[in-house]
Coordinates of C-alpha atoms in Angstrom, one line a residue:
M1 CA 123.9 138.4 54.3
E2 CA 122.9 139.1 50.1
P3 CA 124.6 136.4 47.5
A4 CA 127.5 137.2 46.4
V5 CA 127.2 138.8 42.7
Q6 CA 128.7 136.6 40.1
R7 CA 131.5 137.9 38.3
H8 CA 132.4 136.9 34.6
P9 CA 136.0 136.4 34.1
H10 CA 136.7 138.2 32.0
D11 CA 134.9 141.5 33.7
G12 CA 136.8 144.4 32.9
L13 CA 138.8 142.9 29.7
A14 CA 137.2 145.6 27.4
D15 CA 138.4 148.8 30.1
K16 CA 141.6 147.4 30.1
I17 CA 142.2 146.8 26.3
V18 CA 141.0 150.6 25.5
S19 CA 142.7 151.8 28.6
G20 CA 145.9 150.4 27.1
G21 CA 145.9 148.7 30.9
L22 CA 145.7 145.4 29.6
I23 CA 148.8 142.9 31.7
R24 CA 148.3 139.1 30.2
S25 CA 148.8 136.4 32.0
S26 CA 150.0 132.7 30.6
D27 CA 146.9 131.0 32.1
E28 CA 145.0 133.2 30.2
V29 CA 146.2 132.6 26.3
P30 CA 146.0 131.4 24.1
M31 CA 142.7 133.3 24.1
L32 CA 140.6 133.8 21.4
L33 CA 138.8 136.7 21.0
S34 CA 135.9 137.6 18.3
G35 CA 131.7 138.5 17.9
A36 CA 129.7 135.9 18.4
C37 CA 128.2 136.2 14.8
A38 CA 127.1 133.8 12.3
G39 CA 129.8 132.1 10.2
A40 CA 133.7 132.9 11.5
D41 CA 133.0 134.2 15.0
E42 CA 131.2 130.9 15.9
T43 CA 133.0 128.9 13.3
F44 CA 136.6 130.1 15.3
G45 CA 134.5 130.0 18.8
E46 CA 133.9 126.3 18.3
M47 CA 138.0 125.8 17.1
A48 CA 138.9 127.4 20.2
L49 CA 136.7 125.5 22.6
K50 CA 137.3 122.3 21.1
H51 CA 141.3 123.0 22.0
Q52 CA 140.6 124.1 25.3
H53 CA 141.3 127.9 24.4
Q54 CA 139.8 130.6 26.0
L55 CA 137.2 132.3 24.4
V56 CA 135.9 136.0 24.4
H57 CA 133.7 137.8 22.6
F58 CA 132.4 141.2 23.0
L59 CA 129.5 142.9 22.5
G60 CA 128.3 146.3 22.6
P61 CA 124.7 147.2 23.5
G62 CA 122.2 145.6 21.2
D63 CA 124.9 143.1 18.9
E64 CA 123.6 140.1 21.1
E65 CA 120.8 140.2 18.6
W66 CA 123.3 139.6 16.1
A67 CA 124.7 136.4 17.4
S68 CA 124.5 132.9 15.8
E69 CA 122.4 130.5 17.7
K70 CA 125.1 128.3 18.0
A71 CA 127.1 130.8 19.6
K72 CA 124.2 131.3 22.0
Q73 CA 123.6 128.0 22.5
T74 CA 127.3 127.0 23.2
Q75 CA 129.5 129.7 24.0
S76 CA 127.2 132.5 26.0
H77 CA 129.6 131.7 28.5
G78 CA 132.2 134.1 26.7
F79 CA 130.1 136.5 25.7
V80 CA 131.8 140.2 27.2
H81 CA 128.7 142.9 27.9
V82 CA 130.5 146.1 26.7
K83 CA 129.3 149.8 27.6
K84 CA 128.1 152.6 25.5
E85 CA 129.9 154.2 27.2
L86 CA 133.1 152.6 26.6
L87 CA 132.6 152.3 22.9
E88 CA 131.9 155.5 22.2
G89 CA 134.8 157.2 24.7
T90 CA 137.7 159.6 23.0
V91 CA 140.2 156.1 22.6
V92 CA 137.9 154.0 20.6
S93 CA 136.3 157.0 18.4
E94 CA 140.0 158.5 17.5
A95 CA 141.0 155.2 16.3
L96 CA 137.6 155.3 14.3
K97 CA 138.8 158.5 12.9
K98 CA 141.9 157.3 11.7
A99 CA 140.8 154.5 10.3
A100 CA 138.3 156.6 8.1
A101 CA 141.2 158.3 6.9
S102 CA 142.3 155.1 4.5
R103 CA 138.8 153.9 4.2
V104 CA 136.1 156.7 3.8
L105 CA 137.9 158.2 0.8
G106 CA 136.6 161.0 -1.4
S107 CA 133.2 160.8 -2.8
Q108 CA 132.6 158.7 0.3
R109 CA 132.7 161.6 2.5
T110 CA 129.6 162.5 2.6
P111 CA 127.5 164.4 5.8
D112 CA 126.1 161.2 6.9
W113 CA 129.3 159.2 6.5
K114 CA 129.6 158.7 10.3
A115 CA 126.2 156.9 10.0
R116 CA 126.9 154.8 7.9
V117 CA 129.9 153.8 9.0
A118 CA 128.2 152.6 12.6
E119 CA 125.4 150.5 10.4
M120 CA 128.4 148.5 9.2
A121 CA 131.7 148.6 11.4
A122 CA 130.4 147.6 15.1
R123 CA 132.7 149.6 17.5
R124 CA 133.9 146.1 19.5
N125 CA 135.9 145.8 16.7
F126 CA 138.1 147.5 17.9
L127 CA 138.4 145.3 21.1
Q128 CA 139.2 141.8 18.8
V129 CA 142.2 144.0 17.4
R130 CA 143.7 146.0 19.5
Y131 CA 146.2 143.7 21.6
A132 CA 145.8 140.5 19.3
D133 CA 149.4 139.4 18.4
A134 CA 147.8 137.9 15.1
V135 CA 144.4 138.6 12.9
Y136 CA 142.7 135.7 11.4
V137 CA 139.8 136.9 9.0
V138 CA 137.8 134.9 6.5
G139 CA 136.1 137.1 3.7
W140 CA 136.3 138.9 0.7
R141 CA 137.8 141.6 -1.2
L142 CA 136.1 144.9 -2.4
E143 CA 136.2 145.6 -6.3
E144 CA 138.7 148.0 -7.3
G145 CA 136.5 150.6 -8.0
K146 CA 133.7 150.5 -5.5
D147 CA 132.2 151.9 -1.9
Q148 CA 133.5 150.7 0.9
F149 CA 130.5 150.7 2.1
T150 CA 128.3 148.6 0.0
G151 CA 130.7 147.1 -2.1
R152 CA 128.3 147.8 -5.0
S153 CA 128.5 151.5 -6.1
D154 CA 131.0 152.9 -8.6
V155 CA 133.7 155.1 -7.3
D156 CA 136.7 156.3 -8.7
P157 CA 139.5 153.3 -8.0
C158 CA 141.2 155.5 -5.6
E159 CA 139.0 155.5 -3.6
T160 CA 138.4 151.8 -2.8
P161 CA 140.5 151.2 0.5
L162 CA 144.6 149.7 -0.2
L163 CA 143.3 147.0 2.7
D164 CA 140.6 146.5 0.4
V165 CA 138.5 143.4 2.8
G166 CA 134.7 143.9 2.9
G167 CA 132.2 144.7 5.3
G168 CA 132.7 145.7 8.9
T169 CA 135.3 143.0 9.1
G170 CA 137.5 145.1 6.7
W171 CA 137.6 147.9 9.6
A172 CA 139.0 145.4 12.3
C173 CA 141.9 144.9 10.2
Q174 CA 141.9 148.6 9.5
W175 CA 142.3 149.1 13.6
Y176 CA 144.8 146.4 13.6
A177 CA 147.1 147.7 10.6
D178 CA 147.2 151.4 12.1
R179 CA 148.7 150.3 14.8
F180 CA 151.8 149.9 12.9
A181 CA 151.5 153.1 11.4
D182 CA 154.3 155.6 11.5
G183 CA 156.3 153.3 13.5
L184 CA 154.0 153.0 16.8
E185 CA 154.2 149.2 16.0
D186 CA 157.5 146.6 14.4
L187 CA 156.5 146.3 11.4
A188 CA 157.4 142.5 11.0
Q189 CA 155.2 141.7 13.7
C190 CA 152.7 143.0 11.6
K191 CA 150.3 139.0 11.3
L192 CA 147.2 140.0 9.5
F193 CA 146.3 136.5 7.5
F194 CA 143.3 136.8 5.1
F195 CA 141.3 133.8 3.5
D196 CA 139.9 134.9 0.5
D197 CA 136.0 133.2 0.4
A198 CA 135.3 135.5 -2.6
G199 CA 132.2 136.4 -1.3
P200 CA 128.9 137.9 -3.1
P201 CA 128.6 138.3 -6.3
W202 CA 130.0 141.6 -6.3
A203 CA 133.2 140.8 -4.6
R204 CA 136.8 141.2 -5.9
K205 CA 137.5 138.0 -7.9
D206 CA 141.6 137.1 -7.6
P207 CA 142.9 133.9 -8.4
A208 CA 145.9 134.9 -6.2
T209 CA 144.2 135.5 -3.5
E210 CA 140.8 133.3 -3.9
G211 CA 140.7 129.9 -1.8
K212 CA 143.8 130.5 -0.2
W213 CA 145.6 132.4 2.9
S214 CA 147.0 135.4 2.3
R215 CA 149.1 138.0 4.9
W216 CA 149.2 141.4 4.5
N217 CA 152.4 143.2 3.4
I218 CA 152.5 146.3 5.9
R219 CA 154.8 147.9 3.4
S220 CA 153.7 147.1 0.5
K221 CA 150.1 147.6 1.6
T222 CA 149.7 144.6 -0.8
W223 CA 148.6 141.0 0.1
E224 CA 151.5 138.5 -0.4
P225 CA 149.4 134.6 -0.9
L226 CA 151.1 132.1 1.2
E227 CA 151.9 128.6 0.4
K228 CA 151.2 127.2 3.3
N229 CA 149.1 127.6 6.3
P230 CA 149.6 130.5 8.9
P231 CA 150.9 129.7 12.2
A232 CA 148.8 127.7 14.1
P233 CA 146.5 130.6 16.2
S234 CA 148.4 131.1 19.9
G235 CA 148.9 134.0 22.3
L236 CA 146.3 136.4 22.3
Y237 CA 144.7 136.2 19.1
A238 CA 141.1 137.2 16.8
G239 CA 139.5 135.2 14.4
I240 CA 136.5 137.3 12.8
G241 CA 135.1 137.2 9.2
A242 CA 132.3 137.5 7.2
T243 CA 128.8 136.0 8.3
R244 CA 128.4 133.1 5.2
L245 CA 130.9 131.1 4.0
S246 CA 131.9 127.9 2.1
S247 CA 132.6 125.2 2.5
R248 CA 136.4 125.9 2.2
A249 CA 136.3 129.0 4.0
E250 CA 135.0 126.7 7.2
S251 CA 137.1 124.2 6.3
A252 CA 140.2 126.6 6.1
I253 CA 139.3 128.0 9.4
R254 CA 139.5 124.1 10.9
G255 CA 142.5 123.1 9.8
L256 CA 144.6 126.0 11.3
Y257 CA 143.8 124.5 14.6
H258 CA 144.9 120.9 13.7
D259 CA 147.9 120.4 14.7
D260 CA 149.9 120.1 11.6
A261 CA 149.5 123.6 11.4
A262 CA 151.6 124.5 14.1
K263 CA 154.3 122.2 12.9
A264 CA 156.1 124.4 10.3
G265 CA 152.8 125.3 8.4
D266 CA 152.6 121.5 6.9
L267 CA 149.0 122.3 6.3
A268 CA 148.8 122.7 2.7
L269 CA 146.3 125.7 1.8
G270 CA 143.2 124.5 -0.3
E271 CA 143.1 121.0 1.4
A272 CA 140.6 120.8 4.9
A273 CA 142.9 118.5 6.5
P274 CA 145.2 116.1 5.0
T275 CA 146.1 114.7 8.4
A276 CA 143.8 111.5 7.5
R277 CA 146.2 111.4 4.1
A278 CA 149.1 111.7 6.0
Q279 CA 147.5 109.2 8.9
L280 CA 147.0 106.5 5.8
A281 CA 150.5 107.3 4.1
A282 CA 152.1 106.0 7.2
T283 CA 151.3 102.7 6.7
E284 CA 153.8 100.2 5.2
E285 CA 151.8 99.0 2.3
P286 CA 151.2 101.8 -0.5
E287 CA 148.4 100.2 -2.0
A288 CA 146.6 101.7 1.5
Q289 CA 147.5 105.0 1.4
G290 CA 146.0 108.8 0.2
G291 CA 142.6 108.7 -0.8
L292 CA 143.2 105.8 -3.4
T293 CA 143.2 103.2 -0.6
H294 CA 144.0 100.7 -4.1
G295 CA 142.5 97.5 -3.5
L296 CA 140.6 98.4 0.1
A297 CA 136.7 97.1 -1.9
E298 CA 138.1 93.8 -2.8
K299 CA 140.3 92.4 -0.2
I300 CA 137.1 93.5 1.6
V301 CA 134.8 91.6 -0.6
F302 CA 137.0 88.7 -0.7
G303 CA 137.9 88.5 3.1
K304 CA 142.3 89.4 2.5
L305 CA 141.9 92.5 4.3
D306 CA 144.8 92.7 6.7
R307 CA 143.8 95.8 9.6
S308 CA 147.4 96.0 10.7
R309 CA 148.0 97.4 7.6
L310 CA 145.2 100.1 8.1
A311 CA 145.9 103.6 9.6
L312 CA 143.1 103.3 12.3
P313 CA 140.5 104.2 13.4
M314 CA 139.4 104.7 9.7
L315 CA 136.1 105.8 9.1
L316 CA 134.0 104.0 5.8
S317 CA 131.0 105.8 4.2
G318 CA 129.6 107.0 1.3
A319 CA 129.7 110.7 0.4
C320 CA 125.9 111.6 0.5
D321 CA 124.6 115.0 2.2
G322 CA 123.7 114.9 5.6
A323 CA 125.2 111.9 7.7
D324 CA 128.0 110.5 5.5
E325 CA 129.8 114.0 4.8
T326 CA 129.2 115.3 8.4
F327 CA 130.9 111.9 9.7
G328 CA 133.2 112.3 7.0
E329 CA 134.1 116.0 8.3
M330 CA 134.5 115.3 11.6
A331 CA 136.9 112.0 11.1
I332 CA 138.9 114.7 9.6
E333 CA 138.9 116.7 12.2
H334 CA 140.0 114.4 14.6
R335 CA 142.8 112.7 12.2
H336 CA 140.7 109.7 11.3
G337 CA 141.7 107.4 8.3
L338 CA 138.3 108.2 5.9
V339 CA 136.9 106.2 3.2
H340 CA 134.5 107.1 0.3
F341 CA 133.3 104.1 -1.0
L342 CA 131.1 105.3 -4.3
G343 CA 129.6 102.6 -7.0
P344 CA 129.4 103.4 -10.7
G345 CA 126.9 106.6 -10.9
D346 CA 127.5 107.2 -7.1
E347 CA 129.5 110.0 -7.3
E348 CA 126.4 111.8 -8.8
W349 CA 124.7 111.4 -5.8
A350 CA 127.7 113.0 -3.6
S351 CA 126.9 115.6 -1.5
A352 CA 129.3 119.5 -2.5
K353 CA 130.8 119.5 1.1
A354 CA 132.3 116.1 -0.2
K355 CA 133.4 117.2 -3.3
E356 CA 135.4 120.0 -2.1
T357 CA 136.7 118.6 1.6
Q358 CA 136.2 115.0 1.1
K359 CA 137.2 114.3 -1.9
Y360 CA 140.6 112.5 -1.8
A361 CA 139.3 110.0 0.1
F362 CA 136.1 108.9 -2.8
E363 CA 137.3 105.3 -3.1
H364 CA 135.5 103.9 -6.7
V365 CA 134.6 100.7 -6.7
K366 CA 133.8 98.8 -10.3
K367 CA 130.5 96.9 -10.9
E368 CA 131.7 93.9 -11.8
L369 CA 132.9 93.7 -8.1
L370 CA 129.8 94.8 -7.1
E371 CA 127.6 92.4 -8.7
H372 CA 130.3 89.8 -7.5
K373 CA 128.7 86.1 -5.9
V374 CA 129.8 87.6 -2.8
V375 CA 128.0 91.0 -2.8
S376 CA 124.9 89.2 -4.4
E377 CA 124.4 86.3 -2.1
A378 CA 124.9 88.9 1.4
F379 CA 122.4 90.9 -0.6
E380 CA 119.8 87.9 -0.7
Q381 CA 120.5 86.7 3.0
A382 CA 119.7 90.8 3.9
G383 CA 116.7 90.5 1.5
D384 CA 115.6 87.9 3.5
S385 CA 115.6 89.6 6.9
R386 CA 113.9 92.9 5.4
V387 CA 112.3 92.0 2.4
L388 CA 108.5 90.0 3.5
G389 CA 105.4 88.9 2.9
S390 CA 103.6 91.0 1.0
Q391 CA 106.9 92.9 -0.6
R392 CA 108.2 89.8 -1.8

C-alpha cells in the first residue's frame, strides 16, 4: 500500500473563503490569517502561537520567497499554499476591480496599472480579510497628494485614496472595507484597526494618529484615534502590515495580546505593556510602585529589602543593548516586574528599545550610594577573584 498523503489541517480553507463556503468551527478559533512576511506578519504569528491561537499564512505562487526567516523556522506549519488559478479566478478578480475603483484614481489609471498593482498587492491578501471578524494593521499613511503605488509621486490630492494606508497592506484594508459598501454588511461591525507607525520619510506624519491605534469610520471614511487599545484578537482575525517595524509598533502588536487588553481595553495606547507596572502597583507599599520603585536600591545596599513587599517575579537589569533589553522585553511580555538600575551617566548607554518601551522601569541610583562602603567592599572582594597576578 502507498503511504497516506499527509494533508495540511487547513487544506481547502482558501477555496472555502473564495467560494463563500466557509463554515466556522469553535475548535478552530481564535485563528490568525496573515502572510508570513517580515515585520508585522511574523510578529502577529509569534504572538498568536504564544497565546495558542490557530495560525494560517496564505502564500500564493512565489510568495514563500518573501516569507521571513523567523516565519520559515517557527511558523511554517501554518503555511497554506494557494494555487494561481484560485487567485486569478472571477471572485478575486472582481474584488480587485472594485478595490481599484477606490485606490487607482485619475492619472494613475495608466495602461499598465494592473501590472503595477500586481507588483505591490498580492492577491492572497484578499483571503486574509474576506471573512475576518476584525483586521489589525500596522503600517503607514499616504500623504495627501501622493500616489498610491509608491507614496512618493505627486498627484492631484483627490487621487490619494481616502483609506490611505500605504503599500500592499492598503489593498487588504480596502478589500475589508468594501465588504461594508452598499449595505452588504452592518456598518457597525466594521472593525478595521490601524497602528500608525509613520514608516518611511515620505509617509504622512499626522499627530492625531501617529504612534496610536485608530479605527476606520466606514461612514465618514476617516481614522478615529482610540484612547485605549482595540479589543484583543479573537474569532477569525487578520494581523498584517509593514515589513519594517519600529520598536513601538512591535510593542503595539504584542500589547494587543496581553490579558489586560481583553478587559475593557485597560491597556493604554503608547505603552508597550503596563501590566508590569500594574503588578508593581499592586504592592501595599507605595515606595515599590511603578518604574520609580523609590528606595529599592537603598534597601538592597543596606540589607533591608523585604521581598514580601515586592511583586514577584521581578527582573533586575541594566537597560543596555542586547541581553538587558531582551530580558526586559520578555519580562514585560510575561507580566513580570521590571527594574533597570542606572548609575550617573548610565542612561546614555541605555538602548533605544529600552528607552522607548521600558523607560518607566528606569531606577536612577545616586553616586553616593554606589560609592558607599558596602558597594566598595564588595568591589574589593570581587577584585580578589578577578584581578589576578600581573593584572594587579
